[in-house]
Amino acid sequence: MPSSSSSTRPRATWGLTLAALGTLLFLHVPMWIIFLYTLTPDETTYTFPLPGFTTKWFGVALQRADLWRALTLSFQVASIATVAALILGTLAAAAVYRSNFFGRESISFLLVLPIALPGIVTGIALRTAIGGLDIPFSFWTIVIGHATFCVVVVYNNVLARFRRTSATMIEASMDLGANSFQTFRYVVLPNIATALLAGGMLAFALSFDEVIVTTFTAGQQTTLPIWIFSQLSRPRDRPVTNVVATIVILITFLPIFFAQKISADASDTEGETK
Amino acid sequence: MNNPSAPAIRFEKVSRHFGDVKAVDQVDLEIGDGEFFSMLGPSGSGKTTCLRMIAGFDRPTSGSIHLYGKEVSSLPPYDRDVNTVFQDYALFPHMNVGDNIAYGLMVKKVAKEERQKRVDEMLELVQLSGFAGRKPSQLSGGQRQRVALARALINHPKVLLLDEPLGALDLKLRQQMQIELKSIQKRVGITFIFVTHDQEEAITMSDRIAVFSQGRIEQIGSPSDIYERPASAFVAGFVGTSNLVSGEVAKRIIGSDQTFSIRPEKIRLGSANDKPAADMLSLDGIIRDVVYLGLYTRYLVEVDGSVDLVVIEQNLKTTSMDVLSAKGQKVRLSWHKDHMSRLGG
């Protein structure tokens, strides 16, 4: 048997290859269907093969003011929720990492809990709380709802990074004459920058396509996913919905793709220095 | 404000308690200007806590610390003219070697040309010229150690603190760095305070040594003081190996049951009918065990059927055959009475 010098791992059997391929198709074919039917001239039905080919729905979608409003709102909510998550998540991670206080482990667990809870529970809890406090449902209540799970993502990323960096680095910086601000600016921030970027992108993507919590915390506002949901009852708009779905796939795909790439690169280089 | 004639570091009844644990307990200490001073002790003896209080990472529970006559106990680390070489080096992984070394100047907003000039000087001092562009991850352990040293020295601190900086290096490299550290210290003329648990390292490098145990200083003195005149049973046992003799046997030898210590290499092995000189003390025993170690041989000699003394002799004329056959022989042990030290307490 010829031994391959480049790799010591055995090759996958054809059965395993087939299973992997099948899983990938199962996951991705529905998305291609969406993309395919953005190009159909037929408005209401999904016929195959396509009766023709047109790109007019992209134009139609761009003309729709309600769509633009929803897209802008989603963008604003995701941006603000992400910024809030970056600040709060980093502070929480720093507190849990640096100080050893009573109930630290419980706090850490409580911080991570919202992402493990079903969205519907978080949603109902938030609706009850916000309603009970007589706060009007608005743009800001959506942001608060989204921040609950965005904070977790940033917190986890930053805490993991803190745990991999040497604690004496901060002391070394202070020892060499840097005050707290300079230490944060020149030592802490560069070391957690990629974790912040990765966490932030993930948080943005999560917020951007969130439906359940938004349903409970929104007033009259319609975010993009909710707009798409409401389109289901309008069969004649189906190709427009498909166009929008394609856009959402792209907008969420890119940040997650880069976030993964950044985390992978960072863990490569960090491995050497430790 | 600073008094150049004052000691570099002065501890005045300094204590540091963590809950019920007295990590440092009422320590008084003076370290002179330009001294190479070692704090020696087992882990948990308080030496590192003392170092951290000088650096400013920790504050005394009570007492005060003075740097050249100026009280610094409550100043933050960045307001003290003291720099540290950390045990794990604590280099900044995202900066190259040059930026790491220049960090202290950068945060003090020293102009770029000046910075460059001093980084080059430092790189030369630690023999790393040409390494400025490398990342810490591309350096060996010994090279990282030199970068950490250069980074700490660039601010021209009044005192340099070294926290077991050679611990992670292998034996050969460690011995080389010991010599190099000593010569760098002579060249820059800065007071070095060196924390270590390695007694050989402390003896090799230091002008003076403080031996720590359980938060207190057991003894302060020159390496030869510490080695030849240990003040307590702890020091005698921790620095090198020592034979401690007390009780009946001690009474028979020195006329009182006070404990005394005698180093294994100071004891001479002679045949059972040897007549020792007048200023020598002697004792009869039986060789119970012999360990041949190449350069020297270690004997375990039973005295009085109860006490075992370790004796070391260099293999000047003897071979392994000679020494191993000595087992079971009756011998007379003798040593010069100046070579033993009576221990207090």
Tab-separated table of C-alpha atoms in Angstrom, chain B:
chain	number	residue	atom	x	y	z
B	1	MET	CA	13.094	64.767	46.783
B	2	ASN	CA	15.210	61.670	46.170
B	3	ASN	CA	18.104	61.208	48.466
B	4	PRO	CA	21.050	59.575	46.658
B	5	SER	CA	22.747	58.566	49.898
B	6	ALA	CA	19.649	56.746	51.166
B	7	PRO	CA	19.406	52.999	50.570
B	8	ALA	CA	17.853	51.990	47.233
B	9	ILE	CA	15.070	50.119	49.003
B	10	ARG	CA	14.065	50.229	52.629
B	11	PHE	CA	11.283	48.121	54.164
B	12	GLU	CA	9.949	49.305	57.475
B	13	LYS	CA	7.924	46.666	59.308
B	14	VAL	CA	6.213	45.663	56.080
B	15	SER	CA	3.410	43.103	56.323
B	16	ARG	CA	1.079	41.759	53.690
B	17	HIS	CA	-1.797	39.573	54.832
B	18	PHE	CA	-4.191	37.690	52.584
B	19	GLY	CA	-7.054	36.946	54.943
B	20	ASP	CA	-5.505	34.881	57.732
B	21	VAL	CA	-2.351	34.126	55.775
B	22	LYS	CA	0.630	36.307	56.644
B	23	ALA	CA	2.413	36.223	53.277
B	24	VAL	CA	4.871	38.835	54.502
B	25	ASP	CA	5.200	39.373	58.235
B	26	GLN	CA	6.933	42.429	59.754
B	27	VAL	CA	9.856	42.527	57.352
B	28	ASP	CA	12.645	45.085	57.820
B	29	LEU	CA	15.104	45.286	54.984
B	30	GLU	CA	17.680	47.616	53.443
B	31	ILE	CA	19.115	47.188	49.981
B	32	GLY	CA	22.076	49.369	49.022
B	33	ASP	CA	22.567	51.412	45.866
B	34	GLY	CA	24.049	49.314	43.035
B	35	GLU	CA	23.710	46.037	44.907
B	36	PHE	CA	22.887	42.695	43.317
B	37	PHE	CA	20.459	41.498	45.961
B	38	SER	CA	18.717	38.112	45.950
B	39	MET	CA	15.563	37.086	47.724
B	40	LEU	CA	15.849	33.365	48.218
B	41	GLY	CA	13.242	31.021	49.596
B	42	PRO	CA	10.846	28.183	48.833
B	43	SER	CA	7.549	28.959	47.106
B	44	GLY	CA	5.101	30.650	49.441
B	45	SER	CA	7.871	32.139	51.578
B	46	GLY	CA	6.899	35.726	50.727
B	47	LYS	CA	9.761	36.671	48.427
B	48	THR	CA	7.591	37.253	45.362
B	49	THR	CA	5.050	39.216	47.408
B	50	CYS	CA	7.898	41.506	48.565
B	51	LEU	CA	8.941	42.006	44.949
B	52	ARG	CA	5.374	42.777	43.890
B	53	MET	CA	5.073	45.353	46.670
B	54	ILE	CA	8.253	47.073	45.463
B	55	ALA	CA	6.893	47.077	41.890
B	56	GLY	CA	3.519	48.394	43.045
B	57	PHE	CA	1.322	45.463	41.974
B	58	ASP	CA	0.543	44.820	45.596
B	59	ARG	CA	0.356	47.076	48.630
B	60	PRO	CA	1.500	46.377	52.162
B	61	THR	CA	-1.210	45.735	54.755
B	62	SER	CA	0.962	47.716	57.137
B	63	GLY	CA	4.433	49.264	57.168
B	64	SER	CA	6.126	51.347	54.508
B	65	ILE	CA	8.456	50.943	51.559
B	66	HIS	CA	10.989	53.626	50.627
B	67	LEU	CA	12.769	54.040	47.305
B	68	TYR	CA	15.891	56.187	47.747
B	69	GLY	CA	14.355	57.789	50.797
B	70	LYS	CA	10.993	58.478	49.179
B	71	GLU	CA	7.953	56.629	50.483
B	72	VAL	CA	6.342	54.734	47.581
B	73	SER	CA	4.031	52.264	49.349
B	74	SER	CA	0.847	53.663	47.846
B	75	LEU	CA	2.062	54.818	44.432
B	76	PRO	CA	0.749	52.973	41.351
B	77	PRO	CA	3.314	50.930	39.336
B	78	TYR	CA	3.557	53.586	36.599
B	79	ASP	CA	4.665	56.265	39.081
B	80	ARG	CA	7.609	54.284	40.447
B	81	ASP	CA	11.142	54.369	39.087
B	82	VAL	CA	11.275	50.599	39.168
B	83	ASN	CA	10.970	48.096	36.336
B	84	THR	CA	10.370	44.374	36.312
B	85	VAL	CA	11.482	41.341	34.333
B	86	PHE	CA	8.623	38.867	34.639
B	87	GLN	CA	8.866	35.159	35.106
B	88	ASP	CA	6.914	34.485	31.893
B	89	TYR	CA	8.572	37.536	30.253
B	90	ALA	CA	5.113	39.053	29.504
B	91	LEU	CA	6.218	40.322	26.091
B	92	PHE	CA	3.468	41.920	24.024
B	93	PRO	CA	2.718	39.314	21.326
B	94	HIS	CA	1.224	41.837	18.876
B	95	MET	CA	4.347	44.014	18.800
B	96	ASN	CA	7.734	43.259	17.317
B	97	VAL	CA	10.884	43.200	19.419
B	98	GLY	CA	11.746	46.842	18.707
B	99	ASP	CA	8.270	48.083	19.714
B	100	ASN	CA	8.304	45.896	22.808
B	101	ILE	CA	11.576	47.439	23.969
B	102	ALA	CA	10.460	50.966	23.038
B	103	TYR	CA	7.137	50.606	24.909
B	104	GLY	CA	8.287	52.387	28.078
B	105	LEU	CA	9.523	55.348	26.012
B	106	MET	CA	6.457	55.349	23.764
B	107	VAL	CA	3.983	55.754	26.642
B	108	LYS	CA	6.163	58.557	27.996
B	109	LYS	CA	5.940	60.240	24.569
B	110	VAL	CA	9.685	60.302	23.914
B	111	ALA	CA	10.447	61.483	20.352
B	112	LYS	CA	10.787	58.811	17.706
B	113	GLU	CA	14.467	59.395	16.837
B	114	GLU	CA	15.476	59.239	20.506
B	115	ARG	CA	13.409	56.086	20.904
B	116	GLN	CA	15.093	54.440	17.935
B	117	LYS	CA	18.531	55.345	19.240
B	118	ARG	CA	17.914	53.920	22.687
B	119	VAL	CA	16.304	50.740	21.347
B	120	ASP	CA	19.443	50.146	19.271
B	121	GLU	CA	21.610	50.658	22.357
B	122	MET	CA	19.514	48.215	24.333
B	123	LEU	CA	19.537	45.601	21.567
B	124	GLU	CA	23.308	45.860	21.545
B	125	LEU	CA	23.483	45.538	25.332
B	126	VAL	CA	21.565	42.253	25.241
B	127	GLN	CA	23.284	41.092	22.046
B	128	LEU	CA	20.183	41.047	19.878
B	129	SER	CA	21.115	43.652	17.254
B	130	GLY	CA	19.194	42.962	14.064
B	131	PHE	CA	16.249	41.323	15.850
B	132	ALA	CA	14.121	44.493	16.115
B	133	GLY	CA	11.688	43.404	13.397
B	134	ARG	CA	10.954	39.933	14.768
B	135	LYS	CA	7.815	38.968	16.654
B	136	PRO	CA	8.231	37.462	20.153
B	137	SER	CA	6.764	34.200	18.835
B	138	GLN	CA	9.752	33.872	16.496
B	139	LEU	CA	12.285	33.966	19.327
B	140	SER	CA	13.746	31.228	21.523
B	141	GLY	CA	13.273	31.268	25.295
B	142	GLY	CA	16.699	32.783	25.912
B	143	GLN	CA	16.111	35.514	23.336
B	144	ARG	CA	12.715	36.413	24.831
B	145	GLN	CA	14.430	36.673	28.174
B	146	ARG	CA	16.903	39.211	26.730
B	147	VAL	CA	14.099	41.228	25.143
B	148	ALA	CA	12.302	41.356	28.495
B	149	LEU	CA	15.528	42.578	30.099
B	150	ALA	CA	16.096	45.244	27.448
B	151	ARG	CA	12.478	46.416	27.735
B	152	ALA	CA	12.808	46.794	31.495
B	153	LEU	CA	16.170	48.585	31.319
B	154	ILE	CA	15.342	51.150	28.626
B	155	ASN	CA	13.645	53.481	31.124
B	156	HIS	CA	16.864	53.562	33.189
B	157	PRO	CA	15.008	52.491	36.351
B	158	LYS	CA	16.590	53.106	39.736
B	159	VAL	CA	15.934	49.490	40.668
B	160	LEU	CA	15.397	46.473	38.424
B	161	LEU	CA	13.261	43.633	39.759
B	162	LEU	CA	13.744	40.141	38.385
B	163	ASP	CA	11.096	37.541	39.241
B	164	GLU	CA	12.686	34.111	38.743
B	165	PRO	CA	13.657	35.147	35.215
B	166	LEU	CA	15.819	32.111	34.504
B	167	GLY	CA	13.335	29.502	35.715
B	168	ALA	CA	12.118	28.513	32.255
B	169	LEU	CA	15.563	28.069	30.687
B	170	ASP	CA	17.557	24.848	30.476
B	171	LEU	CA	20.637	24.391	32.663
B	172	LYS	CA	23.346	25.407	30.143
B	173	LEU	CA	21.488	28.525	29.042
B	174	ARG	CA	20.698	29.395	32.638
B	175	GLN	CA	24.357	29.328	33.643
B	176	GLN	CA	25.255	31.472	30.632
B	177	MET	CA	22.520	33.980	31.449
B	178	GLN	CA	23.661	34.152	35.093
B	179	ILE	CA	27.068	35.370	33.993
B	180	GLU	CA	25.552	37.723	31.436
B	181	LEU	CA	23.052	39.223	33.896
B	182	LYS	CA	25.833	39.885	36.348
B	183	SER	CA	27.967	41.629	33.717
B	184	ILE	CA	25.007	43.700	32.472
B	185	GLN	CA	24.343	44.750	36.056
B	186	LYS	CA	27.942	45.879	36.466
B	187	ARG	CA	27.782	47.824	33.195
B	188	VAL	CA	24.518	49.673	33.864
B	189	GLY	CA	25.196	50.101	37.593
B	190	ILE	CA	21.538	49.671	38.547
B	191	THR	CA	20.395	47.959	41.748
B	192	PHE	CA	19.125	44.472	40.843
B	193	ILE	CA	16.690	42.612	43.086
B	194	PHE	CA	16.549	39.009	42.063
B	195	VAL	CA	13.911	36.572	43.296
B	196	THR	CA	14.761	32.893	43.090
B	197	HIS	CA	14.197	29.555	44.785
B	198	ASP	CA	17.496	28.232	43.410
B	199	GLN	CA	20.159	28.575	46.118
B	200	GLU	CA	23.004	27.922	43.697
B	201	GLU	CA	21.816	30.750	41.460
B	202	ALA	CA	21.578	33.127	44.409
B	203	ILE	CA	25.058	32.213	45.648
B	204	THR	CA	26.597	32.569	42.173
B	205	MET	CA	25.220	35.995	41.371
B	206	SER	CA	24.477	37.981	44.498
B	207	ASP	CA	26.324	40.537	46.554
B	208	ARG	CA	23.903	39.797	49.377
B	209	ILE	CA	21.106	37.310	49.920
B	210	ALA	CA	17.979	37.415	52.070
B	211	VAL	CA	16.654	33.958	52.919
B	212	PHE	CA	12.866	33.956	53.296
B	213	SER	CA	10.728	31.471	55.143
B	214	GLN	CA	7.032	31.763	56.018
B	215	GLY	CA	6.856	35.491	55.376
B	216	ARG	CA	9.913	36.374	57.428
B	217	ILE	CA	13.567	36.895	56.645
B	218	GLU	CA	15.623	34.155	58.302
B	219	GLN	CA	18.989	35.645	57.482
B	220	ILE	CA	20.557	38.414	55.407
B	221	GLY	CA	24.196	38.270	54.407
B	222	SER	CA	26.802	37.693	51.749
B	223	PRO	CA	26.705	34.313	49.963
B	224	SER	CA	29.634	33.076	52.048
B	225	ASP	CA	27.971	34.240	55.288
B	226	ILE	CA	24.803	32.421	54.381
B	227	TYR	CA	26.603	29.279	53.372
B	228	GLU	CA	29.250	29.088	56.055
B	229	ARG	CA	27.427	30.705	58.956
B	230	PRO	CA	23.763	29.760	58.623
B	231	ALA	CA	21.789	31.515	61.332
B	232	SER	CA	19.060	28.917	61.652
B	233	ALA	CA	18.299	25.297	60.948
B	234	PHE	CA	16.102	26.430	58.062
B	235	VAL	CA	18.912	28.326	56.333
B	236	ALA	CA	21.373	25.492	56.944
B	237	GLY	CA	18.957	23.055	55.314
B	238	PHE	CA	17.724	25.242	52.478
B	239	VAL	CA	21.058	26.580	51.291
B	240	GLY	CA	23.132	23.573	50.360
B	241	THR	CA	23.043	20.391	52.450
B	242	SER	CA	23.950	20.456	56.079
B	243	ASN	CA	24.337	18.056	58.962
B	244	LEU	CA	22.405	19.215	61.998
B	245	VAL	CA	23.579	17.801	65.293
B	246	SER	CA	21.784	18.268	68.593
B	247	GLY	CA	21.012	16.601	71.907
B	248	GLU	CA	23.363	14.021	73.478
B	249	VAL	CA	25.774	13.842	70.561
B	250	ALA	CA	26.137	17.612	70.506
B	251	LYS	CA	26.771	17.597	74.245
B	252	ARG	CA	29.588	15.115	73.792
B	253	ILE	CA	31.232	17.146	71.026
B	254	ILE	CA	30.791	20.767	71.997
B	255	GLY	CA	29.844	20.398	75.610
B	256	SER	CA	26.295	21.685	75.335
B	257	ASP	CA	23.116	20.332	73.787
B	258	GLN	CA	22.786	23.358	71.506
B	259	THR	CA	22.142	22.484	67.831
B	260	PHE	CA	25.013	23.043	65.440
B	261	SER	CA	25.458	22.528	61.710
B	262	ILE	CA	28.414	21.252	59.758
B	263	ARG	CA	28.651	21.076	55.936
B	264	PRO	CA	29.316	17.603	54.450
B	265	GLU	CA	32.428	18.769	52.563
B	266	LYS	CA	34.062	20.141	55.725
B	267	ILE	CA	34.182	16.753	57.416
B	268	ARG	CA	37.326	14.685	56.947
B	269	LEU	CA	37.151	10.870	56.887
B	270	GLY	CA	40.068	9.204	58.585
B	271	SER	CA	40.951	5.724	59.765
B	272	ALA	CA	39.688	4.711	63.204
B	273	ASN	CA	43.033	5.298	64.973
B	274	ASP	CA	43.834	8.721	63.475
B	275	LYS	CA	44.926	11.361	65.969
B	276	PRO	CA	43.195	14.656	65.141
B	277	ALA	CA	45.024	17.978	65.589
B	278	ALA	CA	44.277	20.129	68.610
B	279	ASP	CA	41.898	22.547	66.853
B	280	MET	CA	39.918	19.682	65.299
B	281	LEU	CA	36.830	18.028	66.710
B	282	SER	CA	36.392	14.336	66.140
B	283	LEU	CA	33.835	11.593	66.333
B	284	ASP	CA	33.803	7.846	65.612
B	285	GLY	CA	31.384	6.244	63.239
B	286	ILE	CA	30.630	3.426	60.802
B	287	ILE	CA	30.144	3.959	57.061
B	288	ARG	CA	26.620	2.786	56.339
B	289	ASP	CA	26.237	3.810	52.704
B	290	VAL	CA	28.416	4.989	49.841
B	291	VAL	CA	27.205	6.783	46.700
B	292	TYR	CA	29.784	7.216	43.963
B	293	LEU	CA	29.018	10.399	41.991
B	294	GLY	CA	32.025	10.646	39.660
B	295	LEU	CA	33.532	13.937	40.764
B	296	TYR	CA	32.971	13.116	44.416
B	297	THR	CA	31.613	10.437	46.696
B	298	ARG	CA	28.865	10.806	49.273
B	299	TYR	CA	29.136	8.752	52.458
B	300	LEU	CA	26.480	8.195	55.059
B	301	VAL	CA	28.176	7.703	58.402
B	302	GLU	CA	26.325	6.417	61.464
B	303	VAL	CA	27.447	7.991	64.692
B	304	ASP	CA	26.474	6.702	68.130
B	305	GLY	CA	24.055	4.271	66.574
B	306	SER	CA	21.488	7.025	66.182
B	307	VAL	CA	22.688	10.033	64.163
B	308	ASP	CA	23.554	9.846	60.452
B	309	LEU	CA	26.021	12.381	59.072
B	310	VAL	CA	26.529	13.025	55.362
B	311	VAL	CA	30.162	13.386	54.331
B	312	ILE	CA	31.366	14.387	50.878
B	313	GLU	CA	34.883	13.727	49.650
B	314	GLN	CA	36.349	14.541	46.265
B	315	ASN	CA	37.695	11.557	44.355
B	316	LEU	CA	41.216	12.936	44.122
B	317	LYS	CA	43.150	9.676	44.468
B	318	THR	CA	40.404	7.126	44.900
B	319	THR	CA	38.559	5.109	42.255
B	320	SER	CA	35.009	3.808	42.426
B	321	MET	CA	36.350	0.397	43.502
B	322	ASP	CA	38.166	1.956	46.484
B	323	VAL	CA	35.255	3.994	47.732
B	324	LEU	CA	32.597	1.323	47.328
B	325	SER	CA	34.599	-1.144	49.386
B	326	ALA	CA	34.616	1.314	52.293
B	327	LYS	CA	31.080	0.337	53.278
B	328	GLY	CA	30.917	-1.053	56.816
B	329	GLN	CA	34.332	0.301	57.815
B	330	LYS	CA	34.922	2.061	61.100
B	331	VAL	CA	36.099	5.619	60.599
B	332	ARG	CA	36.994	8.677	62.593
B	333	LEU	CA	35.306	11.886	61.454
B	334	SER	CA	36.978	15.199	62.138
B	335	TRP	CA	36.451	18.841	61.322
B	336	HIS	CA	37.890	22.205	62.177
B	337	LYS	CA	35.914	23.828	64.960
B	338	ASP	CA	35.665	27.108	63.000
B	339	HIS	CA	33.765	25.280	60.253
B	340	MET	CA	30.683	24.511	62.249
B	341	SER	CA	28.108	27.026	63.284
B	342	ARG	CA	25.928	27.035	66.343
B	343	LEU	CA	22.315	27.777	65.545
B	344	GLY	CA	20.171	30.037	67.625
B	345	GLY	CA	16.921	28.714	69.017
